[in-house]
Amino acid sequence: MRSLVIAPQWIGDAVMTEPLLRRLHARGERITVGALPWVAPAYRAMPQVDAVIEFPFRHGGLQWRERRALARQIEGGFDTAYVLPNSLKSALLPFLASIPRRVGYLGEARVGLLTHRLKNPKDKPPMVAFYSALSGEPGLEHDRPQLALPAEQVDEVLRAQGLERGGYVVMAPGAEYGPAKRWPHFGALAQRIAQPVVLLGSGKEADLCEAIALQAPGRTRNLAGKTSLLEAFALIAGAGNVVSNDSGLMHVAAAFGVPQVALFGSSSPLHTPPLNDRAQVVWLKQDPDYLPPLDCAPCFQRECPLGHFRCLNDVSAQRVHALL
């Protein structure tokens, strides 16, 4: 069976779809993933994916002409489409390409675009299981994302940066969602770490990372916006430890199985946990010794609605350093 998977638009979500793709591959489906250019590289670290189509789409708008043109190119090439995002426009391409079986969740009045529809859960379920449910198979609670890169590919990136496997710490201080997910004490933590520190993120996070690098000069390297996504993956795969917010790179570290510390503020590790036996989660909501209790968490807001950001401000660099 030839299957097209319409990918989510964020790196973390893309990583969390890996168990679904592994399930489809195990039952004999030949998988092509359609993804936006900034997400597509994540699927090249998933061995069960046969091909990746980079979509020529942008944020916002239906971009009807581009979708129609691509639909004509792929028409007749697939038996099934799995539409992972909940938006109307994400379901348009499989419909326009006349893919016979189109699977996805109900949402945005797209009933007629899908042939097999799942109801959206009322609560916020673990996202890995949410995606894996599209397989129609049971036993989803134990699904864990896995990423793999050839050892020589990782070693080549480390050589280019003058780094040794396990001999440095990666920090990912950004979070696309907003300030309520960004821990403010990465600079203070970098000052405490004896090993080289590598700062990773997008070009939009370069200034944030540079401010952190200036707090620990000499051993802190700002590579935000200076690597490809697969190079960032290699740097994470070779790290001795990764410290991050609840972000896409947190899920990348979990999928590579590296030791990591994951910092949660406005979001919840019950919804998007780092599924990694070597992960340590810091979330003051679950800390019985933290007073007064964080009754406001998780708020899932971009900015703290109460203005105090206690959920992250009150996590000290000393506390995180003790976990490394």
PDB file of C-alpha atoms in Angstrom:
ATOM      1  CA  MET A   1       0.000   0.000   0.000  1.00  0.00           C
ATOM      2  CA  ARG A   2       1.295   3.444  -0.953  1.00  0.00           C
ATOM      3  CA  SER A   3       0.619   5.973   1.795  1.00  0.00           C
ATOM      4  CA  LEU A   4       0.982   9.735   1.927  1.00  0.00           C
ATOM      5  CA  VAL A   5       1.369  11.303   5.366  1.00  0.00           C
ATOM      6  CA  ILE A   6       0.578  15.016   5.680  1.00  0.00           C
ATOM      7  CA  ALA A   7       2.961  16.183   8.403  1.00  0.00           C
ATOM      8  CA  PRO A   8       2.404  18.754  11.164  1.00  0.00           C
ATOM      9  CA  GLN A   9       4.117  22.129  10.802  1.00  0.00           C
ATOM     10  CA  TRP A  10       6.272  22.051  13.971  1.00  0.00           C
ATOM     11  CA  ILE A  11       9.447  20.036  14.632  1.00  0.00           C
ATOM     12  CA  GLY A  12       8.278  18.658  17.979  1.00  0.00           C
ATOM     13  CA  ASP A  13       5.014  17.453  16.507  1.00  0.00           C
ATOM     14  CA  ALA A  14       6.869  15.907  13.574  1.00  0.00           C
ATOM     15  CA  VAL A  15       9.052  13.897  15.966  1.00  0.00           C
ATOM     16  CA  MET A  16       5.977  12.752  17.874  1.00  0.00           C
ATOM     17  CA  THR A  17       4.509  11.258  14.679  1.00  0.00           C
ATOM     18  CA  GLU A  18       7.390   8.782  14.320  1.00  0.00           C
ATOM     19  CA  PRO A  19       5.670   5.888  16.166  1.00  0.00           C
ATOM     20  CA  LEU A  20       2.692   6.195  13.795  1.00  0.00           C
ATOM     21  CA  LEU A  21       4.999   5.926  10.787  1.00  0.00           C
ATOM     22  CA  ARG A  22       6.750   2.949  12.350  1.00  0.00           C
ATOM     23  CA  ARG A  23       3.396   1.222  12.777  1.00  0.00           C
ATOM     24  CA  LEU A  24       2.402   1.885   9.168  1.00  0.00           C
ATOM     25  CA  HIS A  25       5.762   0.657   7.885  1.00  0.00           C
ATOM     26  CA  ALA A  26       5.577  -2.522   9.997  1.00  0.00           C
ATOM     27  CA  ARG A  27       2.322  -3.544   8.295  1.00  0.00           C
ATOM     28  CA  GLY A  28       3.771  -3.061   4.843  1.00  0.00           C
ATOM     29  CA  GLU A  29       2.793   0.476   3.895  1.00  0.00           C
ATOM     30  CA  ARG A  30       5.269   2.385   1.725  1.00  0.00           C
ATOM     31  CA  ILE A  31       5.428   5.849   3.269  1.00  0.00           C
ATOM     32  CA  THR A  32       5.887   9.211   1.612  1.00  0.00           C
ATOM     33  CA  VAL A  33       5.738  12.234   3.901  1.00  0.00           C
ATOM     34  CA  GLY A  34       4.555  15.622   2.676  1.00  0.00           C
ATOM     35  CA  ALA A  35       5.968  18.381   4.863  1.00  0.00           C
ATOM     36  CA  LEU A  36       6.804  22.067   4.914  1.00  0.00           C
ATOM     37  CA  PRO A  37      10.494  22.779   4.212  1.00  0.00           C
ATOM     38  CA  TRP A  38      11.472  23.569   7.814  1.00  0.00           C
ATOM     39  CA  VAL A  39       9.967  20.275   9.048  1.00  0.00           C
ATOM     40  CA  ALA A  40      10.917  17.951   6.171  1.00  0.00           C
ATOM     41  CA  PRO A  41      14.476  17.220   7.425  1.00  0.00           C
ATOM     42  CA  ALA A  42      13.076  15.581  10.570  1.00  0.00           C
ATOM     43  CA  TYR A  43      11.591  12.819   8.432  1.00  0.00           C
ATOM     44  CA  ARG A  44      14.979  12.116   6.879  1.00  0.00           C
ATOM     45  CA  ALA A  45      16.055  10.854  10.313  1.00  0.00           C
ATOM     46  CA  MET A  46      13.262   8.244  10.249  1.00  0.00           C
ATOM     47  CA  PRO A  47      14.423   5.099   8.416  1.00  0.00           C
ATOM     48  CA  GLN A  48      10.850   3.895   7.783  1.00  0.00           C
ATOM     49  CA  VAL A  49      10.139   6.878   5.491  1.00  0.00           C
ATOM     50  CA  ASP A  50      10.737   6.064   1.827  1.00  0.00           C
ATOM     51  CA  ALA A  51      10.425   9.596   0.410  1.00  0.00           C
ATOM     52  CA  VAL A  52       9.806  13.184   1.494  1.00  0.00           C
ATOM     53  CA  ILE A  53       7.933  15.787  -0.559  1.00  0.00           C
ATOM     54  CA  GLU A  54       8.694  19.369   0.469  1.00  0.00           C
ATOM     55  CA  PHE A  55       5.527  21.405   0.134  1.00  0.00           C
ATOM     56  CA  PRO A  56       5.788  24.787  -1.638  1.00  0.00           C
ATOM     57  CA  PHE A  57       3.321  26.307   0.836  1.00  0.00           C
ATOM     58  CA  ARG A  58       3.570  29.176   3.322  1.00  0.00           C
ATOM     59  CA  HIS A  59       1.900  29.998   6.618  1.00  0.00           C
ATOM     60  CA  GLY A  60      -1.590  31.398   6.125  1.00  0.00           C
ATOM     61  CA  GLY A  61      -4.084  31.216   3.264  1.00  0.00           C
ATOM     62  CA  LEU A  62      -5.313  28.228   1.269  1.00  0.00           C
ATOM     63  CA  GLN A  63      -2.833  28.800  -1.608  1.00  0.00           C
ATOM     64  CA  TRP A  64      -5.325  27.018  -3.832  1.00  0.00           C
ATOM     65  CA  ARG A  65      -3.285  27.243  -7.030  1.00  0.00           C
ATOM     66  CA  GLU A  66      -0.184  25.617  -5.490  1.00  0.00           C
ATOM     67  CA  ARG A  67      -2.221  22.850  -3.862  1.00  0.00           C
ATOM     68  CA  ARG A  68      -4.089  22.138  -7.075  1.00  0.00           C
ATOM     69  CA  ALA A  69      -0.854  21.947  -9.074  1.00  0.00           C
ATOM     70  CA  LEU A  70       0.778  19.555  -6.607  1.00  0.00           C
ATOM     71  CA  ALA A  71      -2.382  17.442  -6.469  1.00  0.00           C
ATOM     72  CA  ARG A  72      -2.201  16.931 -10.231  1.00  0.00           C
ATOM     73  CA  GLN A  73       1.417  15.781  -9.908  1.00  0.00           C
ATOM     74  CA  ILE A  74       0.705  13.125  -7.265  1.00  0.00           C
ATOM     75  CA  GLU A  75      -2.737  11.981  -8.470  1.00  0.00           C
ATOM     76  CA  GLY A  76      -2.844   8.199  -8.825  1.00  0.00           C
ATOM     77  CA  GLY A  77       0.296   7.740  -6.726  1.00  0.00           C
ATOM     78  CA  PHE A  78      -1.250   6.825  -3.372  1.00  0.00           C
ATOM     79  CA  ASP A  79      -3.856   4.481  -1.909  1.00  0.00           C
ATOM     80  CA  THR A  80      -4.189   6.141   1.504  1.00  0.00           C
ATOM     81  CA  ALA A  81      -3.526   9.553   3.017  1.00  0.00           C
ATOM     82  CA  TYR A  82      -3.092  10.226   6.729  1.00  0.00           C
ATOM     83  CA  VAL A  83      -3.815  13.882   7.510  1.00  0.00           C
ATOM     84  CA  LEU A  84      -2.097  14.663  10.806  1.00  0.00           C
ATOM     85  CA  PRO A  85      -2.901  18.378  11.303  1.00  0.00           C
ATOM     86  CA  ASN A  86      -6.485  19.302  12.143  1.00  0.00           C
ATOM     87  CA  SER A  87      -6.790  22.181   9.663  1.00  0.00           C
ATOM     88  CA  LEU A  88      -9.023  22.345   6.619  1.00  0.00           C
ATOM     89  CA  LYS A  89      -6.189  23.225   4.236  1.00  0.00           C
ATOM     90  CA  SER A  90      -4.090  20.223   5.308  1.00  0.00           C
ATOM     91  CA  ALA A  91      -6.870  17.917   4.085  1.00  0.00           C
ATOM     92  CA  LEU A  92      -7.245  19.640   0.714  1.00  0.00           C
ATOM     93  CA  LEU A  93      -4.266  18.060  -1.071  1.00  0.00           C
ATOM     94  CA  PRO A  94      -5.317  14.394  -0.585  1.00  0.00           C
ATOM     95  CA  PHE A  95      -8.869  15.308  -1.601  1.00  0.00           C
ATOM     96  CA  LEU A  96      -7.784  17.196  -4.722  1.00  0.00           C
ATOM     97  CA  ALA A  97      -5.424  14.329  -5.626  1.00  0.00           C
ATOM     98  CA  SER A  98      -8.369  11.865  -5.397  1.00  0.00           C
ATOM     99  CA  ILE A  99      -6.560   9.605  -2.929  1.00  0.00           C
ATOM    100  CA  PRO A 100      -9.236   6.927  -2.250  1.00  0.00           C
ATOM    101  CA  ARG A 101      -8.777   6.551   1.523  1.00  0.00           C
ATOM    102  CA  ARG A 102      -8.232   9.708   3.576  1.00  0.00           C
ATOM    103  CA  VAL A 103      -7.800   9.365   7.349  1.00  0.00           C
ATOM    104  CA  GLY A 104      -7.797  12.168   9.912  1.00  0.00           C
ATOM    105  CA  TYR A 105      -9.470  13.817  12.874  1.00  0.00           C
ATOM    106  CA  LEU A 106     -12.678  15.802  12.574  1.00  0.00           C
ATOM    107  CA  GLY A 107     -12.109  19.543  12.585  1.00  0.00           C
ATOM    108  CA  GLU A 108     -12.644  22.807  10.672  1.00  0.00           C
ATOM    109  CA  ALA A 109     -15.670  21.540   8.730  1.00  0.00           C
ATOM    110  CA  ARG A 110     -13.628  19.036   6.714  1.00  0.00           C
ATOM    111  CA  VAL A 111     -16.064  16.107   6.978  1.00  0.00           C
ATOM    112  CA  GLY A 112     -16.385  15.838   3.205  1.00  0.00           C
ATOM    113  CA  LEU A 113     -12.614  15.884   2.672  1.00  0.00           C
ATOM    114  CA  LEU A 114     -11.951  12.773   4.778  1.00  0.00           C
ATOM    115  CA  THR A 115     -13.275   9.263   4.221  1.00  0.00           C
ATOM    116  CA  HIS A 116     -12.240   7.893   7.643  1.00  0.00           C
ATOM    117  CA  ARG A 117     -12.738  10.308  10.544  1.00  0.00           C
ATOM    118  CA  LEU A 118     -11.754  10.104  14.220  1.00  0.00           C
ATOM    119  CA  LYS A 119     -13.358  12.287  16.874  1.00  0.00           C
ATOM    120  CA  ASN A 120     -11.047  14.773  18.567  1.00  0.00           C
ATOM    121  CA  PRO A 121     -10.575  13.907  22.261  1.00  0.00           C
ATOM    122  CA  LYS A 122     -12.113  16.428  24.672  1.00  0.00           C
ATOM    123  CA  ASP A 123      -9.097  16.636  26.984  1.00  0.00           C
ATOM    124  CA  LYS A 124      -5.465  17.171  25.965  1.00  0.00           C
ATOM    125  CA  PRO A 125      -4.170  13.592  25.492  1.00  0.00           C
ATOM    126  CA  PRO A 126      -0.502  12.656  25.138  1.00  0.00           C
ATOM    127  CA  MET A 127       0.318  13.795  21.608  1.00  0.00           C
ATOM    128  CA  VAL A 128       2.219  10.653  20.584  1.00  0.00           C
ATOM    129  CA  ALA A 129      -0.846   8.509  21.241  1.00  0.00           C
ATOM    130  CA  PHE A 130      -3.025  11.141  19.517  1.00  0.00           C
ATOM    131  CA  TYR A 131      -1.070  10.693  16.296  1.00  0.00           C
ATOM    132  CA  SER A 132      -0.610   6.921  16.619  1.00  0.00           C
ATOM    133  CA  ALA A 133      -4.389   6.474  16.924  1.00  0.00           C
ATOM    134  CA  LEU A 134      -4.664   7.285  13.216  1.00  0.00           C
ATOM    135  CA  SER A 135      -3.216   3.817  12.563  1.00  0.00           C
ATOM    136  CA  GLY A 136      -6.408   2.275  13.956  1.00  0.00           C
ATOM    137  CA  GLU A 137      -4.311  -0.058  16.094  1.00  0.00           C
ATOM    138  CA  PRO A 138      -4.476  -0.681  19.873  1.00  0.00           C
ATOM    139  CA  GLY A 139      -1.704  -0.495  22.476  1.00  0.00           C
ATOM    140  CA  LEU A 140      -0.703   3.096  21.851  1.00  0.00           C
ATOM    141  CA  GLU A 141       0.261   3.967  25.430  1.00  0.00           C
ATOM    142  CA  HIS A 142       3.789   2.585  25.061  1.00  0.00           C
ATOM    143  CA  ASP A 143       4.682   4.309  21.769  1.00  0.00           C
ATOM    144  CA  ARG A 144       7.918   6.313  21.946  1.00  0.00           C
ATOM    145  CA  PRO A 145       9.516   8.327  19.142  1.00  0.00           C
ATOM    146  CA  GLN A 146      12.888   7.138  17.840  1.00  0.00           C
ATOM    147  CA  LEU A 147      15.270   8.989  15.541  1.00  0.00           C
ATOM    148  CA  ALA A 148      18.430   7.604  13.947  1.00  0.00           C
ATOM    149  CA  LEU A 149      21.355   9.110  12.054  1.00  0.00           C
ATOM    150  CA  PRO A 150      24.322   7.176  10.655  1.00  0.00           C
ATOM    151  CA  ALA A 151      27.253   7.285  13.095  1.00  0.00           C
ATOM    152  CA  GLU A 152      29.553   8.657  10.396  1.00  0.00           C
ATOM    153  CA  GLN A 153      27.142  11.540   9.746  1.00  0.00           C
ATOM    154  CA  VAL A 154      27.181  12.502  13.436  1.00  0.00           C
ATOM    155  CA  ASP A 155      30.974  12.171  13.623  1.00  0.00           C
ATOM    156  CA  GLU A 156      31.434  14.392  10.569  1.00  0.00           C
ATOM    157  CA  VAL A 157      29.403  17.203  12.151  1.00  0.00           C
ATOM    158  CA  LEU A 158      31.273  16.891  15.452  1.00  0.00           C
ATOM    159  CA  ARG A 159      34.650  16.990  13.700  1.00  0.00           C
ATOM    160  CA  ALA A 160      33.648  20.148  11.851  1.00  0.00           C
ATOM    161  CA  GLN A 161      32.811  21.781  15.197  1.00  0.00           C
ATOM    162  CA  GLY A 162      35.830  20.399  17.060  1.00  0.00           C
ATOM    163  CA  LEU A 163      33.655  18.485  19.522  1.00  0.00           C
ATOM    164  CA  GLU A 164      33.902  15.014  21.048  1.00  0.00           C
ATOM    165  CA  ARG A 165      30.970  12.658  21.603  1.00  0.00           C
ATOM    166  CA  GLY A 166      29.608  13.103  25.097  1.00  0.00           C
ATOM    167  CA  GLY A 167      32.069  15.901  25.803  1.00  0.00           C
ATOM    168  CA  TYR A 168      29.735  18.888  25.598  1.00  0.00           C
ATOM    169  CA  VAL A 169      26.296  20.085  26.721  1.00  0.00           C
ATOM    170  CA  VAL A 170      23.629  21.323  24.305  1.00  0.00           C
ATOM    171  CA  MET A 171      21.276  24.080  25.418  1.00  0.00           C
ATOM    172  CA  ALA A 172      18.114  24.878  23.463  1.00  0.00           C
ATOM    173  CA  PRO A 173      16.792  28.038  25.160  1.00  0.00           C
ATOM    174  CA  GLY A 174      14.130  28.907  22.607  1.00  0.00           C
ATOM    175  CA  ALA A 175      10.480  27.939  22.338  1.00  0.00           C
ATOM    176  CA  GLU A 176       8.483  28.989  19.295  1.00  0.00           C
ATOM    177  CA  TYR A 177       5.240  29.200  21.266  1.00  0.00           C
ATOM    178  CA  GLY A 178       6.235  32.171  23.416  1.00  0.00           C
ATOM    179  CA  PRO A 179       7.900  33.551  26.577  1.00  0.00           C
ATOM    180  CA  ALA A 180       5.777  31.455  28.953  1.00  0.00           C
ATOM    181  CA  LYS A 181       7.733  28.392  27.798  1.00  0.00           C
ATOM    182  CA  ARG A 182      11.232  29.956  27.975  1.00  0.00           C
ATOM    183  CA  TRP A 183      13.299  29.441  31.104  1.00  0.00           C
ATOM    184  CA  PRO A 184      15.198  32.699  31.842  1.00  0.00           C
ATOM    185  CA  HIS A 185      18.294  31.283  33.593  1.00  0.00           C
ATOM    186  CA  PHE A 186      20.232  29.529  30.804  1.00  0.00           C
ATOM    187  CA  GLY A 187      23.074  32.053  31.130  1.00  0.00           C
ATOM    188  CA  ALA A 188      23.470  31.412  34.847  1.00  0.00           C
ATOM    189  CA  LEU A 189      23.484  27.672  34.151  1.00  0.00           C
ATOM    190  CA  ALA A 190      26.143  28.030  31.447  1.00  0.00           C
ATOM    191  CA  GLN A 191      28.391  29.752  33.989  1.00  0.00           C
ATOM    192  CA  ARG A 192      28.254  26.636  36.194  1.00  0.00           C
ATOM    193  CA  ILE A 193      29.068  24.064  33.492  1.00  0.00           C
ATOM    194  CA  ALA A 194      32.723  23.090  33.039  1.00  0.00           C
ATOM    195  CA  GLN A 195      32.214  21.375  29.665  1.00  0.00           C
ATOM    196  CA  PRO A 196      31.799  23.257  26.383  1.00  0.00           C
ATOM    197  CA  VAL A 197      28.240  24.490  25.885  1.00  0.00           C
ATOM    198  CA  VAL A 198      26.610  24.528  22.437  1.00  0.00           C
ATOM    199  CA  LEU A 199      23.567  26.754  21.964  1.00  0.00           C
ATOM    200  CA  LEU A 200      21.108  25.589  19.309  1.00  0.00           C
ATOM    201  CA  GLY A 201      18.023  27.193  17.853  1.00  0.00           C
ATOM    202  CA  SER A 202      16.599  28.897  14.788  1.00  0.00           C
ATOM    203  CA  GLY A 203      17.840  32.125  13.273  1.00  0.00           C
ATOM    204  CA  LYS A 204      15.069  33.931  15.146  1.00  0.00           C
ATOM    205  CA  GLU A 205      16.665  32.753  18.402  1.00  0.00           C
ATOM    206  CA  ALA A 206      20.215  33.853  17.523  1.00  0.00           C
ATOM    207  CA  ASP A 207      20.045  37.036  19.631  1.00  0.00           C
ATOM    208  CA  LEU A 208      18.612  35.144  22.595  1.00  0.00           C
ATOM    209  CA  CYS A 209      21.441  32.608  22.356  1.00  0.00           C
ATOM    210  CA  GLU A 210      24.069  35.339  21.906  1.00  0.00           C
ATOM    211  CA  ALA A 211      22.943  37.017  25.135  1.00  0.00           C
ATOM    212  CA  ILE A 212      23.392  33.682  26.916  1.00  0.00           C
ATOM    213  CA  ALA A 213      26.819  33.122  25.320  1.00  0.00           C
ATOM    214  CA  LEU A 214      28.003  36.520  26.565  1.00  0.00           C
ATOM    215  CA  GLN A 215      27.263  35.449  30.141  1.00  0.00           C
ATOM    216  CA  ALA A 216      29.684  32.515  29.869  1.00  0.00           C
ATOM    217  CA  PRO A 217      32.344  33.591  27.362  1.00  0.00           C
ATOM    218  CA  GLY A 218      35.073  31.272  26.198  1.00  0.00           C
ATOM    219  CA  ARG A 219      33.353  27.929  26.498  1.00  0.00           C
ATOM    220  CA  THR A 220      29.900  28.752  25.118  1.00  0.00           C
ATOM    221  CA  ARG A 221      29.294  28.527  21.369  1.00  0.00           C
ATOM    222  CA  ASN A 222      26.237  30.108  19.731  1.00  0.00           C
ATOM    223  CA  LEU A 223      25.203  28.017  16.707  1.00  0.00           C
ATOM    224  CA  ALA A 224      21.594  29.239  16.573  1.00  0.00           C
ATOM    225  CA  GLY A 225      20.684  29.759  12.933  1.00  0.00           C
ATOM    226  CA  LYS A 226      24.121  28.569  11.793  1.00  0.00           C
ATOM    227  CA  THR A 227      23.341  24.873  11.272  1.00  0.00           C
ATOM    228  CA  SER A 228      20.958  22.897   9.132  1.00  0.00           C
ATOM    229  CA  LEU A 229      18.272  21.004  10.999  1.00  0.00           C
ATOM    230  CA  LEU A 230      20.044  17.690  10.418  1.00  0.00           C
ATOM    231  CA  GLU A 231      23.320  19.186  11.697  1.00  0.00           C
ATOM    232  CA  ALA A 232      21.477  20.290  14.836  1.00  0.00           C
ATOM    233  CA  PHE A 233      20.126  16.744  15.155  1.00  0.00           C
ATOM    234  CA  ALA A 234      23.683  15.379  14.916  1.00  0.00           C
ATOM    235  CA  LEU A 235      24.901  17.785  17.604  1.00  0.00           C
ATOM    236  CA  ILE A 236      22.086  16.661  19.882  1.00  0.00           C
ATOM    237  CA  ALA A 237      22.723  12.976  19.160  1.00  0.00           C
ATOM    238  CA  GLY A 238      26.380  13.358  20.148  1.00  0.00           C
ATOM    239  CA  ALA A 239      25.858  15.476  23.273  1.00  0.00           C
ATOM    240  CA  GLY A 240      26.586  14.389  26.814  1.00  0.00           C
ATOM    241  CA  ASN A 241      23.469  16.194  27.999  1.00  0.00           C
ATOM    242  CA  VAL A 242      20.738  18.454  26.618  1.00  0.00           C
ATOM    243  CA  VAL A 243      18.918  21.178  28.559  1.00  0.00           C
ATOM    244  CA  SER A 244      15.831  22.656  26.941  1.00  0.00           C
ATOM    245  CA  ASN A 245      12.416  24.131  27.357  1.00  0.00           C
ATOM    246  CA  ASP A 246       9.339  22.221  26.203  1.00  0.00           C
ATOM    247  CA  SER A 247      10.215  22.659  22.539  1.00  0.00           C
ATOM    248  CA  GLY A 248      10.822  20.784  19.325  1.00  0.00           C
ATOM    249  CA  LEU A 249      14.476  20.147  20.186  1.00  0.00           C
ATOM    250  CA  MET A 250      13.379  18.643  23.507  1.00  0.00           C
ATOM    251  CA  HIS A 251      11.515  15.954  21.562  1.00  0.00           C
ATOM    252  CA  VAL A 252      14.507  15.487  19.265  1.00  0.00           C
ATOM    253  CA  ALA A 253      16.768  14.824  22.271  1.00  0.00           C
ATOM    254  CA  ALA A 254      14.225  12.372  23.675  1.00  0.00           C
ATOM    255  CA  ALA A 255      13.978  10.513  20.373  1.00  0.00           C
ATOM    256  CA  PHE A 256      17.769  10.116  20.258  1.00  0.00           C
ATOM    257  CA  GLY A 257      17.739   8.842  23.845  1.00  0.00           C
ATOM    258  CA  VAL A 258      20.386  11.256  25.151  1.00  0.00           C
ATOM    259  CA  PRO A 259      20.461  12.397  28.804  1.00  0.00           C
ATOM    260  CA  GLN A 260      18.330  15.515  29.087  1.00  0.00           C
ATOM    261  CA  VAL A 261      16.725  18.000  31.448  1.00  0.00           C
ATOM    262  CA  ALA A 262      13.375  19.336  30.229  1.00  0.00           C
ATOM    263  CA  LEU A 263      11.963  22.533  31.745  1.00  0.00           C
ATOM    264  CA  PHE A 264       8.199  23.046  31.721  1.00  0.00           C
ATOM    265  CA  GLY A 265       6.366  26.273  32.497  1.00  0.00           C
ATOM    266  CA  SER A 266       2.979  27.107  30.964  1.00  0.00           C
ATOM    267  CA  SER A 267       2.669  23.695  29.275  1.00  0.00           C
ATOM    268  CA  SER A 268       2.375  20.217  30.744  1.00  0.00           C
ATOM    269  CA  PRO A 269       4.602  17.120  30.657  1.00  0.00           C
ATOM    270  CA  LEU A 270       1.392  15.111  30.882  1.00  0.00           C
ATOM    271  CA  HIS A 271       0.527  16.326  27.376  1.00  0.00           C
ATOM    272  CA  THR A 272       3.904  16.561  25.615  1.00  0.00           C
ATOM    273  CA  PRO A 273       6.455  14.703  27.751  1.00  0.00           C
ATOM    274  CA  PRO A 274       9.985  13.861  26.631  1.00  0.00           C
ATOM    275  CA  LEU A 275       9.515  10.113  26.167  1.00  0.00           C
ATOM    276  CA  ASN A 276      13.011   9.120  27.203  1.00  0.00           C
ATOM    277  CA  ASP A 277      14.143   6.988  30.147  1.00  0.00           C
ATOM    278  CA  ARG A 278      17.124   9.327  30.493  1.00  0.00           C
ATOM    279  CA  ALA A 279      14.990  12.485  30.729  1.00  0.00           C
ATOM    280  CA  GLN A 280      14.543  14.494  33.907  1.00  0.00           C
ATOM    281  CA  VAL A 281      11.561  16.827  33.947  1.00  0.00           C
ATOM    282  CA  VAL A 282      11.413  19.984  36.047  1.00  0.00           C
ATOM    283  CA  TRP A 283       7.870  21.326  36.533  1.00  0.00           C
ATOM    284  CA  LEU A 284       7.066  23.255  39.686  1.00  0.00           C
ATOM    285  CA  LYS A 285       3.405  22.275  39.369  1.00  0.00           C
ATOM    286  CA  GLN A 286       4.424  18.765  40.470  1.00  0.00           C
ATOM    287  CA  ASP A 287       6.810  19.895  43.233  1.00  0.00           C
ATOM    288  CA  PRO A 288       5.132  19.365  46.638  1.00  0.00           C
ATOM    289  CA  ASP A 289       7.779  21.526  48.337  1.00  0.00           C
ATOM    290  CA  TYR A 290       7.161  24.565  46.152  1.00  0.00           C
ATOM    291  CA  LEU A 291       4.924  27.124  47.888  1.00  0.00           C
ATOM    292  CA  PRO A 292       2.528  28.658  47.276  1.00  0.00           C
ATOM    293  CA  PRO A 293       1.340  25.939  44.864  1.00  0.00           C
ATOM    294  CA  LEU A 294       1.072  26.762  41.172  1.00  0.00           C
ATOM    295  CA  ASP A 295      -2.699  26.556  40.923  1.00  0.00           C
ATOM    296  CA  CYS A 296      -2.502  28.496  37.632  1.00  0.00           C
ATOM    297  CA  ALA A 297      -0.482  25.817  35.831  1.00  0.00           C
ATOM    298  CA  PRO A 298      -0.706  24.632  33.170  1.00  0.00           C
ATOM    299  CA  CYS A 299      -2.282  27.678  31.536  1.00  0.00           C
ATOM    300  CA  PHE A 300      -1.032  26.874  27.992  1.00  0.00           C
ATOM    301  CA  GLN A 301      -0.668  30.615  27.336  1.00  0.00           C
ATOM    302  CA  ARG A 302       2.091  32.322  25.331  1.00  0.00           C
ATOM    303  CA  GLU A 303       2.476  35.042  27.990  1.00  0.00           C
ATOM    304  CA  CYS A 304       1.902  34.650  31.712  1.00  0.00           C
ATOM    305  CA  PRO A 305      -1.697  35.900  32.214  1.00  0.00           C
ATOM    306  CA  LEU A 306      -0.832  36.841  35.827  1.00  0.00           C
ATOM    307  CA  GLY A 307       2.420  38.571  34.931  1.00  0.00           C
ATOM    308  CA  HIS A 308       4.725  36.740  37.364  1.00  0.00           C
ATOM    309  CA  PHE A 309       6.121  33.801  35.331  1.00  0.00           C
ATOM    310  CA  ARG A 310       6.689  31.970  38.613  1.00  0.00           C
ATOM    311  CA  CYS A 311       6.514  28.578  36.899  1.00  0.00           C
ATOM    312  CA  LEU A 312       9.897  29.223  35.238  1.00  0.00           C
ATOM    313  CA  ASN A 313      11.433  32.184  37.072  1.00  0.00           C
ATOM    314  CA  ASP A 314      11.527  30.190  40.314  1.00  0.00           C
ATOM    315  CA  VAL A 315      13.483  27.258  38.844  1.00  0.00           C
ATOM    316  CA  SER A 316      17.076  28.087  39.805  1.00  0.00           C
ATOM    317  CA  ALA A 317      20.189  27.409  37.740  1.00  0.00           C
ATOM    318  CA  GLN A 318      21.608  25.579  40.760  1.00  0.00           C
ATOM    319  CA  ARG A 319      18.671  23.168  40.745  1.00  0.00           C
ATOM    320  CA  VAL A 320      19.081  22.361  37.060  1.00  0.00           C
ATOM    321  CA  HIS A 321      22.864  22.058  37.310  1.00  0.00           C
ATOM    322  CA  ALA A 322      22.452  19.422  40.038  1.00  0.00           C
ATOM    323  CA  LEU A 323      20.619  17.223  37.494  1.00  0.00           C
ATOM    324  CA  LEU A 324      23.442  17.238  34.935  1.00  0.00           C
TER     325      LEU A 324
END
